[in-house]
Amino acid sequence: MLADRLARGSGKRVIVVDKRPHVGGNAYDHVNEAGLLVHRYGPHIFHTNSVKVMDYLSKFTEWRRYEHRVLAETPKGRVPMPINLTTLERLYGRTFSAEEAEHFLRSIAEPIANVVSSEDFVLSQVGRELYEMFFRGYTRKQWGLDPSQLDRSVAARVPTRLSIDDRYFTDRYQCMPLQGYTRMFERMLDHPNISLALGLDYQEAKTTFTFDGLIYTGPIDEYFGYRYGALPYRSLKFRHEIRDEEWHQPVGVVNYPSEDLPYTRVTEYKHLTGQQHARTAITYEYPSAQGDPYYPIPRPENAALFQRYRSLADATPGVHFVGRLATYRYYNMDQVVAQALTTYETIGATHAEAQTANAA
Ligand code: UDP
């Protein structure tokens, strides 16, 4: 995004460095050996309420409508997630109006005066039985931590609904880039002022190139040589499979909250991409402490450590820290796009100020 803005918007020459051999970061998708479009780093599902973000990305892609739906595997079968009226109906074998569900949930919820952790959040909404069925095991696997050790914001990503809306997201815009994310990024980067240095580590790049500004999207602790110690990030391992069946599961993602299984969810891409094919591609996600950093881990001590790095970042002129890893925020894709566009505006303002100062 910033390469595009700086090149197309400000006439800058830009080198995009990535240690991976491809563009697009974790949103990278590609056609596998069976001819199926898959996401190498797990499912990336686009949704936003921002007209600005939608307009910006639409310069580089057309879209296909896709509303994401998720089922969770429970002892009572597969039920829609987030918890909604249909989920309750399947679990308890009776229908619920919104008022009845509200009353029922209030009767099983645990009163918690100060909702701090993800455990507090879920218990205070739906009580212990549903907490254990849907959240406890999934979260312990995903983060290697108990929900009581994570900020409420983590579980609050998946709030309970008093309606039959079983979509995973409620955003105004929900869609997938028609020809995939990689194609979108390729078009974004297709400009004479933009060159790519792929398969190159930042440490090597910084001694190879001369530059007068830097957009840094790697882990912020790494940038500062882990001066205050390592910031924790959570990683994932993926098991990609091609199956000799047309469809593997009824929806894009099935969640597996049980701690008896090592993976958290299975994605079947054809639901997301709309591709028609006699075979199908799926991905299992295995959370891991080792491997590339994917998620910052939202909890107070990590936020405090990040703030120390952020103070260093604030005192580092000419370097802009952007994205999940560099700003240590559990951002969705649209939030990262918005952050990048805001950063571009900041750079423009700083640049204009510097020019005014030089002229004076
Ligand atoms: N979560 C859960 N059970 C679920 C779905 C989500 O416990 O069935 C919790 C879990 O802690 C997860 C968080 O909610 O990490 C956020 O879920 P989301 O689907 O937004 O995760 P992401 O797609 O970002 O990995």
Coordinates of C-alpha atoms and ligand atoms in Angstrom, one line a residue:
M1 CA 0.0 0.0 0.0
L2 CA 2.7 2.5 1.0
A3 CA 4.9 1.5 -1.9
D4 CA 1.9 2.4 -4.2
R5 CA 1.2 5.6 -2.4
L6 CA 4.7 6.8 -2.3
A7 CA 5.4 5.9 -6.0
R8 CA 2.1 6.8 -7.6
G9 CA 1.1 9.6 -5.1
S10 CA 4.5 11.3 -4.4
G11 CA 6.7 10.2 -7.3
K12 CA 9.1 8.5 -4.9
R13 CA 11.3 5.6 -5.9
V14 CA 10.6 2.6 -3.7
I15 CA 12.2 -0.8 -3.1
V16 CA 9.9 -3.4 -1.5
V17 CA 12.0 -5.9 0.5
D18 CA 10.6 -9.2 1.8
K19 CA 12.6 -12.1 3.0
R20 CA 10.0 -14.4 1.5
P21 CA 10.3 -15.2 -2.2
H22 CA 6.9 -13.6 -3.0
V23 CA 4.8 -10.4 -2.5
G24 CA 1.7 -10.1 -0.4
G25 CA 3.0 -11.2 3.0
N26 CA 0.7 -13.6 4.8
A27 CA -2.2 -12.7 2.5
Y28 CA -0.3 -14.4 -0.4
D29 CA -2.4 -16.9 -2.4
H30 CA -1.4 -19.1 -5.3
V31 CA -2.7 -21.8 -7.5
N32 CA -1.5 -25.2 -6.2
E33 CA -0.5 -28.3 -8.1
A34 CA -4.1 -29.4 -8.6
G35 CA -5.1 -26.0 -10.0
L36 CA -6.9 -24.8 -6.9
L37 CA -6.4 -21.2 -5.5
V38 CA -5.2 -21.5 -1.9
H39 CA -3.9 -19.2 0.8
R40 CA -0.4 -20.4 1.9
Y41 CA -0.6 -18.8 5.3
G42 CA -4.2 -19.7 6.2
P43 CA -7.6 -18.1 5.4
H44 CA -7.7 -14.4 4.7
I45 CA -11.2 -13.1 4.5
F46 CA -11.8 -9.5 3.7
H47 CA -14.4 -7.4 5.5
T48 CA -14.6 -3.8 6.3
N49 CA -16.9 -0.9 7.2
S50 CA -14.6 1.6 5.6
V51 CA -15.5 3.2 2.3
K52 CA -12.0 4.6 2.1
V53 CA -10.4 1.2 2.4
M54 CA -12.8 -0.3 0.0
D55 CA -12.3 2.4 -2.6
Y56 CA -8.5 2.2 -2.2
L57 CA -8.3 -1.6 -2.8
S58 CA -10.8 -1.5 -5.6
K59 CA -8.3 0.4 -7.7
F60 CA -6.4 -2.9 -7.9
T61 CA -9.0 -5.6 -7.9
E62 CA -12.5 -6.5 -8.7
W63 CA -14.4 -8.4 -6.1
R64 CA -16.6 -11.5 -5.5
R65 CA -19.3 -11.3 -2.9
Y66 CA -18.5 -13.7 0.0
E67 CA -20.1 -13.8 3.4
H68 CA -18.0 -16.0 5.7
R69 CA -19.8 -18.6 7.7
V70 CA -18.2 -20.8 10.4
L71 CA -19.4 -24.0 12.1
A72 CA -17.9 -25.2 15.4
E73 CA -17.6 -28.9 16.1
T74 CA -19.2 -29.7 19.5
P75 CA -20.3 -32.9 21.3
K76 CA -23.8 -32.0 20.0
G77 CA -22.7 -31.7 16.4
R78 CA -21.6 -28.8 14.2
V79 CA -23.3 -25.6 15.1
P80 CA -23.0 -22.0 13.8
M81 CA -20.3 -19.7 15.3
P82 CA -20.6 -16.9 16.6
I83 CA -23.2 -18.2 19.0
N84 CA -26.6 -17.0 17.7
L85 CA -30.2 -18.1 18.0
T86 CA -29.7 -21.1 15.7
T87 CA -26.7 -22.2 17.8
L88 CA -28.8 -22.1 20.9
E89 CA -31.6 -23.9 19.2
R90 CA -29.3 -26.8 18.0
L91 CA -27.7 -27.1 21.5
Y92 CA -30.8 -27.0 23.6
G93 CA -33.4 -28.5 21.2
R94 CA -35.9 -25.7 21.4
T95 CA -36.5 -22.4 19.6
F96 CA -35.6 -19.0 21.0
S97 CA -36.9 -15.6 20.3
A98 CA -34.4 -12.8 20.8
E99 CA -36.0 -12.0 24.1
E100 CA -36.0 -15.6 25.3
A101 CA -32.4 -16.0 24.3
E102 CA -31.5 -12.8 26.2
H103 CA -33.3 -14.0 29.2
F104 CA -31.8 -17.5 29.0
L105 CA -28.2 -16.2 28.5
R106 CA -28.7 -13.8 31.4
S107 CA -29.7 -16.8 33.6
I108 CA -26.6 -18.8 32.7
A109 CA -24.1 -15.9 32.5
E110 CA -21.8 -15.3 35.4
P111 CA -22.0 -11.8 36.8
I112 CA -18.5 -10.2 36.6
A113 CA -18.1 -6.7 37.7
N114 CA -14.9 -5.9 36.0
V115 CA -14.5 -7.7 32.6
V116 CA -10.8 -7.7 32.0
S117 CA -9.8 -11.0 30.4
S118 CA -11.2 -13.1 27.6
E119 CA -12.5 -15.6 30.2
D120 CA -14.4 -12.8 32.0
F121 CA -15.8 -11.6 28.7
V122 CA -17.2 -15.0 27.6
L123 CA -18.4 -16.0 31.1
S124 CA -20.2 -12.7 31.5
Q125 CA -21.9 -13.2 28.2
V126 CA -22.8 -16.9 28.0
G127 CA -21.7 -18.6 31.2
R128 CA -19.4 -21.6 31.8
E129 CA -21.0 -24.4 29.7
L130 CA -20.8 -22.4 26.5
Y131 CA -17.5 -20.9 27.4
E132 CA -16.0 -24.4 27.8
M133 CA -17.7 -25.7 24.7
F134 CA -16.6 -23.0 22.3
F135 CA -13.8 -20.8 23.8
R136 CA -11.7 -22.4 26.5
G137 CA -10.1 -25.1 24.5
Y138 CA -9.8 -23.2 21.2
T139 CA -8.2 -20.3 22.9
R140 CA -5.8 -22.4 24.9
K141 CA -4.7 -24.1 21.7
Q142 CA -4.5 -20.9 19.7
W143 CA -2.5 -18.9 22.1
G144 CA -0.9 -21.4 24.4
L145 CA -2.5 -19.4 27.2
D146 CA -5.7 -19.7 29.2
P147 CA -8.4 -17.1 28.3
S148 CA -7.9 -15.7 31.8
Q149 CA -4.5 -14.6 30.7
L150 CA -5.6 -12.7 27.5
D151 CA -7.3 -9.3 27.1
R152 CA -11.0 -9.4 26.7
S153 CA -10.5 -7.9 23.2
V154 CA -9.4 -11.4 21.9
A155 CA -12.7 -13.2 22.6
A156 CA -14.6 -10.0 21.9
R157 CA -13.8 -10.5 18.3
V158 CA -16.5 -13.2 18.2
P159 CA -19.4 -11.7 20.2
T160 CA -22.7 -13.6 20.8
R161 CA -25.7 -12.5 18.7
L162 CA -29.4 -12.3 19.6
S163 CA -30.5 -12.9 16.0
I164 CA -30.3 -15.6 13.4
D165 CA -27.5 -13.8 11.6
D166 CA -24.9 -16.6 11.4
R167 CA -22.3 -14.7 9.3
Y168 CA -18.9 -14.5 11.0
F169 CA -18.7 -10.8 10.2
T170 CA -21.3 -8.1 10.2
D171 CA -19.3 -5.5 8.2
R172 CA -20.9 -3.5 5.4
Y173 CA -18.5 -4.8 2.8
Q174 CA -17.7 -8.5 2.7
C175 CA -15.9 -9.8 -0.4
M176 CA -12.8 -11.5 -1.8
P177 CA -10.5 -10.2 -4.5
L178 CA -11.8 -11.8 -7.6
Q179 CA -8.5 -13.1 -8.9
G180 CA -6.9 -13.5 -5.5
Y181 CA -4.8 -11.4 -3.1
T182 CA -1.5 -11.9 -4.9
R183 CA -2.9 -10.6 -8.2
M184 CA -4.2 -7.5 -6.3
F185 CA -0.8 -6.9 -4.8
E186 CA 0.9 -7.4 -8.1
R187 CA -1.2 -4.7 -9.7
M188 CA -0.6 -2.4 -6.7
L189 CA 3.2 -2.9 -7.1
D190 CA 3.2 -2.7 -10.9
H191 CA 4.8 0.8 -11.4
P192 CA 8.1 1.9 -12.9
N193 CA 9.1 3.5 -9.6
I194 CA 8.7 0.3 -7.6
S195 CA 11.2 -2.4 -7.6
L196 CA 11.1 -5.7 -5.7
A197 CA 13.8 -7.3 -3.6
L198 CA 12.3 -10.6 -2.7
G199 CA 14.0 -13.4 -0.8
L200 CA 16.1 -10.7 1.0
D201 CA 16.3 -10.2 4.7
Y202 CA 15.9 -6.7 6.1
Q203 CA 19.3 -6.9 7.9
E204 CA 21.0 -7.6 4.5
A205 CA 18.8 -5.1 2.7
K206 CA 19.7 -2.2 5.0
T207 CA 23.4 -2.5 4.1
T208 CA 22.7 -3.1 0.4
F209 CA 20.5 -0.1 -0.4
T210 CA 20.7 3.5 0.4
F211 CA 17.5 5.2 1.3
D212 CA 16.1 8.3 2.9
G213 CA 13.0 6.9 4.4
L214 CA 11.9 3.5 5.7
I215 CA 8.6 1.8 6.1
Y216 CA 9.2 -1.1 8.5
T217 CA 6.7 -3.9 8.8
G218 CA 8.7 -6.5 10.6
P219 CA 8.5 -7.2 14.4
I220 CA 9.4 -4.0 16.2
D221 CA 11.5 -5.8 18.8
E222 CA 13.7 -7.2 16.1
Y223 CA 14.2 -3.7 14.6
F224 CA 15.6 -2.5 17.9
G225 CA 17.8 -5.6 18.4
Y226 CA 15.6 -7.1 21.2
R227 CA 17.0 -4.4 23.4
Y228 CA 14.3 -4.8 26.1
G229 CA 13.8 -8.5 25.4
A230 CA 11.7 -10.4 22.9
L231 CA 8.0 -9.4 22.4
P232 CA 5.9 -12.6 22.3
Y233 CA 4.2 -13.5 19.0
R234 CA 2.2 -16.6 18.2
S235 CA 2.8 -18.6 15.1
L236 CA 0.9 -21.3 13.1
K237 CA 1.9 -24.4 11.2
F238 CA -0.3 -25.3 8.2
R239 CA -1.1 -28.7 6.8
H240 CA -2.3 -28.2 3.3
E241 CA -4.2 -31.0 1.6
I242 CA -5.7 -31.7 -1.8
R243 CA -8.7 -34.0 -1.5
D244 CA -10.3 -36.2 -4.2
E245 CA -13.8 -35.0 -3.4
E246 CA -15.7 -32.1 -4.7
W247 CA -16.5 -30.7 -1.3
H248 CA -15.0 -31.4 2.1
Q249 CA -17.2 -29.4 4.4
P250 CA -20.4 -27.3 4.2
V251 CA -18.8 -23.9 4.9
G252 CA -15.5 -22.1 4.5
V253 CA -14.2 -22.8 8.0
V254 CA -15.0 -25.4 10.7
N255 CA -13.6 -24.7 14.1
Y256 CA -12.5 -27.4 16.4
P257 CA -12.5 -26.1 20.0
S258 CA -11.7 -29.4 21.6
E259 CA -8.3 -29.7 23.2
D260 CA -8.2 -33.4 22.2
L261 CA -7.3 -32.2 18.7
P262 CA -4.1 -30.3 18.0
Y263 CA -5.5 -28.1 15.3
T264 CA -8.0 -25.2 15.7
R265 CA -9.7 -25.0 12.4
V266 CA -10.0 -26.3 8.8
T267 CA -10.5 -24.1 5.9
E268 CA -11.9 -25.2 2.5
Y269 CA -10.9 -22.5 0.0
K270 CA -13.5 -23.1 -2.7
H271 CA -16.2 -21.6 -0.5
L272 CA -14.1 -18.4 -0.3
T273 CA -12.9 -18.2 -3.9
G274 CA -16.0 -19.5 -5.7
Q275 CA -13.8 -21.8 -7.8
Q276 CA -15.4 -24.8 -9.5
H277 CA -13.2 -27.9 -9.5
A278 CA -13.7 -31.6 -9.2
R279 CA -11.2 -31.7 -6.3
T280 CA -10.9 -29.5 -3.2
A281 CA -8.1 -27.9 -1.1
I282 CA -8.2 -27.6 2.7
T283 CA -5.8 -26.3 5.3
Y284 CA -5.5 -27.4 9.0
E285 CA -4.1 -24.8 11.4
Y286 CA -1.8 -25.9 14.2
P287 CA -0.9 -23.1 16.6
S288 CA 2.8 -23.0 17.5
A289 CA 5.2 -21.0 19.6
Q290 CA 7.9 -21.5 17.0
G291 CA 7.9 -20.2 13.5
D292 CA 7.2 -16.9 11.7
P293 CA 5.4 -14.4 13.9
Y294 CA 1.7 -14.1 13.0
Y295 CA -0.2 -12.8 15.9
P296 CA 0.8 -10.3 18.6
I297 CA -0.5 -11.7 22.0
P298 CA -2.8 -9.2 23.6
R299 CA -2.2 -9.2 27.3
P300 CA -1.0 -6.4 29.7
E301 CA 2.6 -7.3 30.2
N302 CA 3.1 -7.5 26.4
A303 CA 1.4 -4.1 25.9
A304 CA 3.8 -2.7 28.5
L305 CA 6.8 -4.1 26.7
F306 CA 5.5 -2.9 23.4
Q307 CA 5.1 0.6 24.8
R308 CA 8.9 0.7 25.6
Y309 CA 9.7 -0.2 22.0
R310 CA 7.2 2.3 20.8
S311 CA 9.0 5.0 22.6
L312 CA 12.1 4.1 20.8
A313 CA 10.1 4.1 17.5
D314 CA 8.8 7.5 18.2
A315 CA 12.3 8.7 18.7
T316 CA 13.4 7.3 15.3
P317 CA 12.8 9.9 12.6
G318 CA 12.4 8.8 9.0
V319 CA 11.2 5.3 10.0
H320 CA 7.5 4.5 10.0
F321 CA 6.3 1.4 11.7
V322 CA 3.3 -0.2 10.1
G323 CA 1.3 -3.4 10.4
R324 CA 0.6 -6.2 12.9
L325 CA 4.1 -6.9 13.8
A326 CA 5.6 -3.4 13.8
T327 CA 2.7 -1.9 15.8
Y328 CA 2.0 -5.0 17.9
R329 CA -1.7 -4.8 17.2
Y330 CA -4.1 -7.7 16.4
Y331 CA -5.3 -5.9 13.3
N332 CA -7.5 -7.3 10.5
M333 CA -6.5 -6.7 6.9
D334 CA -8.7 -3.7 6.5
Q335 CA -7.3 -2.1 9.6
V336 CA -3.8 -2.5 8.3
V337 CA -4.8 -0.9 5.0
A338 CA -6.3 2.1 6.9
Q339 CA -3.2 2.3 9.0
A340 CA -1.0 2.4 5.9
L341 CA -3.1 5.1 4.3
T342 CA -3.0 7.2 7.5
T343 CA 0.8 6.7 7.6
Y344 CA 1.0 8.0 4.1
E345 CA -0.9 11.2 5.1
T346 CA 1.4 11.6 8.0
I347 CA 4.5 11.3 5.8
G348 CA 3.0 13.8 3.4
A349 CA 2.4 16.3 6.2
T350 CA 5.9 15.8 7.7
H351 CA 7.3 16.2 4.2
A352 CA 5.4 19.4 3.6
E353 CA 6.5 20.8 7.0
A354 CA 10.1 20.0 6.2
Q355 CA 9.9 21.8 2.8
T356 CA 8.3 24.8 4.5
A357 CA 11.1 24.9 7.0
N358 CA 13.8 24.5 4.3
A359 CA 12.2 27.4 2.3
A360 CA 12.1 29.7 5.3
Ligands
UDP1 N1 -12.3 -18.1 19.6 C1 -12.6 -19.2 20.3 N2 -13.4 -20.1 19.7 C2 -13.9 -20.0 18.4 C3 -13.5 -18.8 17.7 C4 -12.7 -17.9 18.3 O1 -12.2 -19.4 21.4 O2 -14.6 -20.9 17.9 C5 -11.4 -17.1 20.2 C6 -10.0 -17.5 20.1 O3 -9.3 -17.1 21.3 C7 -9.5 -16.8 18.9 C8 -10.2 -15.5 19.0 O4 -11.5 -15.9 19.6 O5 -8.1 -16.7 18.8 C9 -10.4 -14.7 17.8 O6 -11.0 -15.5 16.8 P1 -10.9 -15.1 15.2 O7 -11.7 -16.1 14.5 O8 -11.1 -13.7 15.0 O9 -9.3 -15.4 15.0 P2 -8.4 -15.2 13.7 O10 -9.2 -15.5 12.5 O11 -7.8 -13.8 13.8 O12 -7.3 -16.2 13.9

